[in-house]
Coordinates of C-alpha atoms in Angstrom, one line a residue:
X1 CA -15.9 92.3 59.0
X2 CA -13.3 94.7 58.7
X3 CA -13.6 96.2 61.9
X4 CA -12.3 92.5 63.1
X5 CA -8.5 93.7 62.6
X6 CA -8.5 96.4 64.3
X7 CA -10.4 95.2 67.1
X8 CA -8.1 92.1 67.7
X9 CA -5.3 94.1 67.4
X10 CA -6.7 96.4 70.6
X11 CA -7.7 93.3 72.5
X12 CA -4.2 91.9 71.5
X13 CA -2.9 94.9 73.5
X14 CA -5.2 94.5 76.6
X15 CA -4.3 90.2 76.6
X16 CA -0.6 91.3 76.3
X17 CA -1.3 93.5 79.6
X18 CA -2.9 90.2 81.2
X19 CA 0.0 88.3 80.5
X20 CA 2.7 90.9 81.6
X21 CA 0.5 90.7 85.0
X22 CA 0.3 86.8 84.9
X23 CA 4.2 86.8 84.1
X24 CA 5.0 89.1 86.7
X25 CA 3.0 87.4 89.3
X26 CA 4.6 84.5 89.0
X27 CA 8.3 86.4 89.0
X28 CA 9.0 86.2 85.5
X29 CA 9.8 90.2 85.4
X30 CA 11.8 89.9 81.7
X31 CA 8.9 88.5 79.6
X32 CA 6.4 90.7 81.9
X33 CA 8.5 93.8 80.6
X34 CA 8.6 92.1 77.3
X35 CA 4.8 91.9 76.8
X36 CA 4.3 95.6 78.0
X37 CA 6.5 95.9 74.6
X38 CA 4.1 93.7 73.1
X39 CA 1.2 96.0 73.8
X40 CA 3.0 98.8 72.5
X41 CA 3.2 96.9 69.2
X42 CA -0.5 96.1 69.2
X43 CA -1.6 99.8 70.0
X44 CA 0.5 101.0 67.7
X45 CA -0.9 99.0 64.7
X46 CA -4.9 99.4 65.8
X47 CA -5.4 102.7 64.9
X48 CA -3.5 102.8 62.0
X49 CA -5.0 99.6 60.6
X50 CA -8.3 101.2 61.5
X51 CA -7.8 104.6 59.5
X52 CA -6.9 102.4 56.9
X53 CA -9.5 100.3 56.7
X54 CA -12.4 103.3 57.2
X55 CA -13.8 101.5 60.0
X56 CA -12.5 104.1 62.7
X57 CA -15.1 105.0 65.5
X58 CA -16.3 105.4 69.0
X59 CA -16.2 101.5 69.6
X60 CA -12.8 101.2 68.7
X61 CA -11.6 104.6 70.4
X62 CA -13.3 103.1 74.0
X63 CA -11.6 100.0 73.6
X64 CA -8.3 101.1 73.1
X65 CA -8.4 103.0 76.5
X66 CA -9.8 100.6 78.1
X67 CA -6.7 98.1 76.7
X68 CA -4.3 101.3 77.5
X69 CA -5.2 101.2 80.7
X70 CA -4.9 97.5 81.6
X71 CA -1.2 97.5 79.5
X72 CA 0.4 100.8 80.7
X73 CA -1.8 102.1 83.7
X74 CA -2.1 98.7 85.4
X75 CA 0.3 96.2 84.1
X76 CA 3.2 98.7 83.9
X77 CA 2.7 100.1 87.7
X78 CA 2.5 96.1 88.8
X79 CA 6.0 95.6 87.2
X80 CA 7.6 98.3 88.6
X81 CA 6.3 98.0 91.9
X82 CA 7.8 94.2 92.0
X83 CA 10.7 95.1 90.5
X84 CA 11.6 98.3 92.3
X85 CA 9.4 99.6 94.8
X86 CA 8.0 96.2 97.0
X87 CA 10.8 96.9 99.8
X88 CA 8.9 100.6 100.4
X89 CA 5.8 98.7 102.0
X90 CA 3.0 100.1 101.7
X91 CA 5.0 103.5 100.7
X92 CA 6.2 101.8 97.2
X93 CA 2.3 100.3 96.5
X94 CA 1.1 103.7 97.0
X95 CA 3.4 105.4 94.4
X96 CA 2.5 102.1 92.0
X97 CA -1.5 102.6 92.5
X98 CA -1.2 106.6 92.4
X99 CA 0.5 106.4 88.8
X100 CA -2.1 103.7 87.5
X101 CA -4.6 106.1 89.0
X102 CA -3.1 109.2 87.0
X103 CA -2.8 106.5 83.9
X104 CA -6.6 106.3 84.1
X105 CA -7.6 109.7 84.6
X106 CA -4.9 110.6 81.8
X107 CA -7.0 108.3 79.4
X108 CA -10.5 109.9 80.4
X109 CA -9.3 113.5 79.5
X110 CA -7.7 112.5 76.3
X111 CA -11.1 110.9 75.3
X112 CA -13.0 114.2 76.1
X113 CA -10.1 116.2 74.4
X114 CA -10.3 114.5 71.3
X115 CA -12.1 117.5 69.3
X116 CA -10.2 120.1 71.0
X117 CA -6.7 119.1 71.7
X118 CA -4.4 118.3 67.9
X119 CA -1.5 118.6 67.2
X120 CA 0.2 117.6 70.4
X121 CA -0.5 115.1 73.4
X122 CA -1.1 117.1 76.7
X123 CA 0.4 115.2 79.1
X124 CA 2.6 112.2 78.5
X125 CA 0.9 109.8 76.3
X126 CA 0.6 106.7 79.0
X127 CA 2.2 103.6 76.0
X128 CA 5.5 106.3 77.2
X129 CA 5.1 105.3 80.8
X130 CA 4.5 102.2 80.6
X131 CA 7.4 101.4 78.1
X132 CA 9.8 103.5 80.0
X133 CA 9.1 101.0 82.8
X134 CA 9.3 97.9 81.0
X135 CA 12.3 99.3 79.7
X136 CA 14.1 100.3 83.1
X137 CA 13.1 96.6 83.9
X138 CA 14.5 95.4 81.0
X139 CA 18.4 97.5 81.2
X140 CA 19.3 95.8 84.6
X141 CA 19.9 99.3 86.5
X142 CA 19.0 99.5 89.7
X143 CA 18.3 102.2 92.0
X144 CA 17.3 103.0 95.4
X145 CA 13.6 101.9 95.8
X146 CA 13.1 105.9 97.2
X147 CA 14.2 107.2 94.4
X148 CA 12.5 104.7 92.4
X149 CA 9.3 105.8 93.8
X150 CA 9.6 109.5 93.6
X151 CA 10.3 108.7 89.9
X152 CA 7.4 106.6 89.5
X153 CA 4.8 109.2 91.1
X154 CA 6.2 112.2 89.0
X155 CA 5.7 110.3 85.8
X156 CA 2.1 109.7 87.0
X157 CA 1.8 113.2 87.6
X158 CA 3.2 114.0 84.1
X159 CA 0.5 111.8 82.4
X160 CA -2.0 113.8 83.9
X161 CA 0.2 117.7 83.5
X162 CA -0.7 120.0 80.3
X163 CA 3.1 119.0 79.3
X164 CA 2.6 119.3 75.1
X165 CA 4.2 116.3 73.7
X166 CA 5.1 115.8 70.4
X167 CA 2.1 113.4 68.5
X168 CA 4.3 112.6 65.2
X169 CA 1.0 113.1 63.2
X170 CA 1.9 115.9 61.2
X171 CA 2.7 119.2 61.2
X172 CA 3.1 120.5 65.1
X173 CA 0.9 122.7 67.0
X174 CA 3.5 124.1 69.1
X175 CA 7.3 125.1 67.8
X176 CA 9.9 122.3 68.6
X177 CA 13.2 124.1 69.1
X178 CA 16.6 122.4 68.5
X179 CA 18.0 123.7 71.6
X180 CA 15.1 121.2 73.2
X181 CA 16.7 118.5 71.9
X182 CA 19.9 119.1 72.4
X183 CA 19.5 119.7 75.6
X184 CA 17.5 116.2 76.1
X185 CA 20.5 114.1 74.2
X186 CA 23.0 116.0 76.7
X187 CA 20.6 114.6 79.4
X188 CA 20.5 111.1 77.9
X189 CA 24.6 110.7 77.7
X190 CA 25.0 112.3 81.6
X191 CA 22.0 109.1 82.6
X192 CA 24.1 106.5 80.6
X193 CA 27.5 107.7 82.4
X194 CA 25.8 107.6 85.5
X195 CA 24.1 104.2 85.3
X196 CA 25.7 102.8 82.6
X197 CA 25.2 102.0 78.9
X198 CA 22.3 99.5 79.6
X199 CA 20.5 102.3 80.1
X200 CA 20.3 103.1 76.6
X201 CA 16.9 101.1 76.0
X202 CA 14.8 103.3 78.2
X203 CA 16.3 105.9 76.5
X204 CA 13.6 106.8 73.5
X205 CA 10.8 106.9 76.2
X206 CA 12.8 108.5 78.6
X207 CA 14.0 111.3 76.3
X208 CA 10.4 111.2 75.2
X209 CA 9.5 112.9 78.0
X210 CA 12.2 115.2 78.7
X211 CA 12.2 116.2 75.6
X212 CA 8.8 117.5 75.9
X213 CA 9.5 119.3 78.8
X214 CA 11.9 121.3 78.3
X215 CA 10.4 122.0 74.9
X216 CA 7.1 123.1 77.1
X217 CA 9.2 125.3 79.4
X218 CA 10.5 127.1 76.3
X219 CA 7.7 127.7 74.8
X220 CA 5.5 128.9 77.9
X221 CA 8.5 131.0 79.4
X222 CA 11.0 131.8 76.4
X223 CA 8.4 134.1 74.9

């Protein structure tokens, strides 16, 4: 009976990822975005609820990819491609199915990896691409849909790089260096001059990731 929480917190994620699809379907981008966020709640809470509990295992760790992939692989590329990339064609679908693509094959090598990668997520952990999406949707800003899809096939590429991010579960396997995030804040303020203060919500995700690779770069060339 305890594994019930955990469980419908997963599926929670996956029917958020439904609804975001439904939502944005039907043209209702803000409360798409908004239940992407939703998801992120839900995933957020399964794991945790699930180490407390003592009812962690396989079950639950194939049915959280298989909701990560619906919310942030699928979900997320759906609502950017309506909201950003549609005008490209066929050109702005392809960038939308290639990240959801990367998404899945992200969530497949973090499965295997379990046992051997700690202490860091290689490659962007997909809830970050799918939120900074959500989020962009969210701030207003608009840019060209080019530039909108270049953006959205690198971050599928960065799901699937050996970029180390940061995992918050304790002590780090690699050395974070101030300089790393200094430089990544002095990023964030140039974007929010640029394109304007709304874009301050995508900033945690967005920061997320640059964060982690200039933190990478240091580390692999500073040595």
């Amino acid at each position: 009976m305890k594994s019930l929480v955990p469980n419908f917190l997963t599926s929670s994620n996956l029917g958020f990822g439904v609804l975001s699809i439904i939502l944005t379907a039907k043209g209702d981008l803000f409360y798409g975005a908004l239940c992407i966020l939703g998801s992120l709640v839900a995933d957020a809470l399964d794991g945790r609820s699930a180490r407390a509990l003592g009812v962690s295992g396989e079950f639950g760790k194939e049915l959280d990819s298989l909701g990560d992939v619906v919310s942030f692989g699928t979900a997320s590329a759906f609502l950017i491609y309506t909201a950003a990339l549609q005008e490209l064609g066929w050109i702005g679908a392809l960038a939308a199915i290639i990240y959801a693509v990367c998404g899945g094959l992200r969530l497949a090598r973090f499965n295997l990896n379990t046992t051997v990668v700690h202490g860091y997520f290689m490659g962007v952990p997909i809830p970050t691409g799918g939120c900074l999406f959500a989020t962009f949707v969210l701030s207003g800003v608009h840019i060209p849909a080019g530039l909108a899809a270049v953006l959205v096939v690198i971050m599928g590429y960065l799901l699937v790089s050996k970029v180390h991010n940061p995992d918050f579960k304790g002590k780090s396997a690699d050395v974070l260096h101030k300089s790393a995030l200094v430089a990544a804040l002095v990023i964030g303020v140039v974007l929010m001059y640029v394109a304007g203060w709304q874009i301050i919500v995508c900033l945690p995700f967005a920061l997320y990731v640059v964060f982690g690779l200039i933190n990478t770069a240091i580390n692999t060339f500073g040595k």
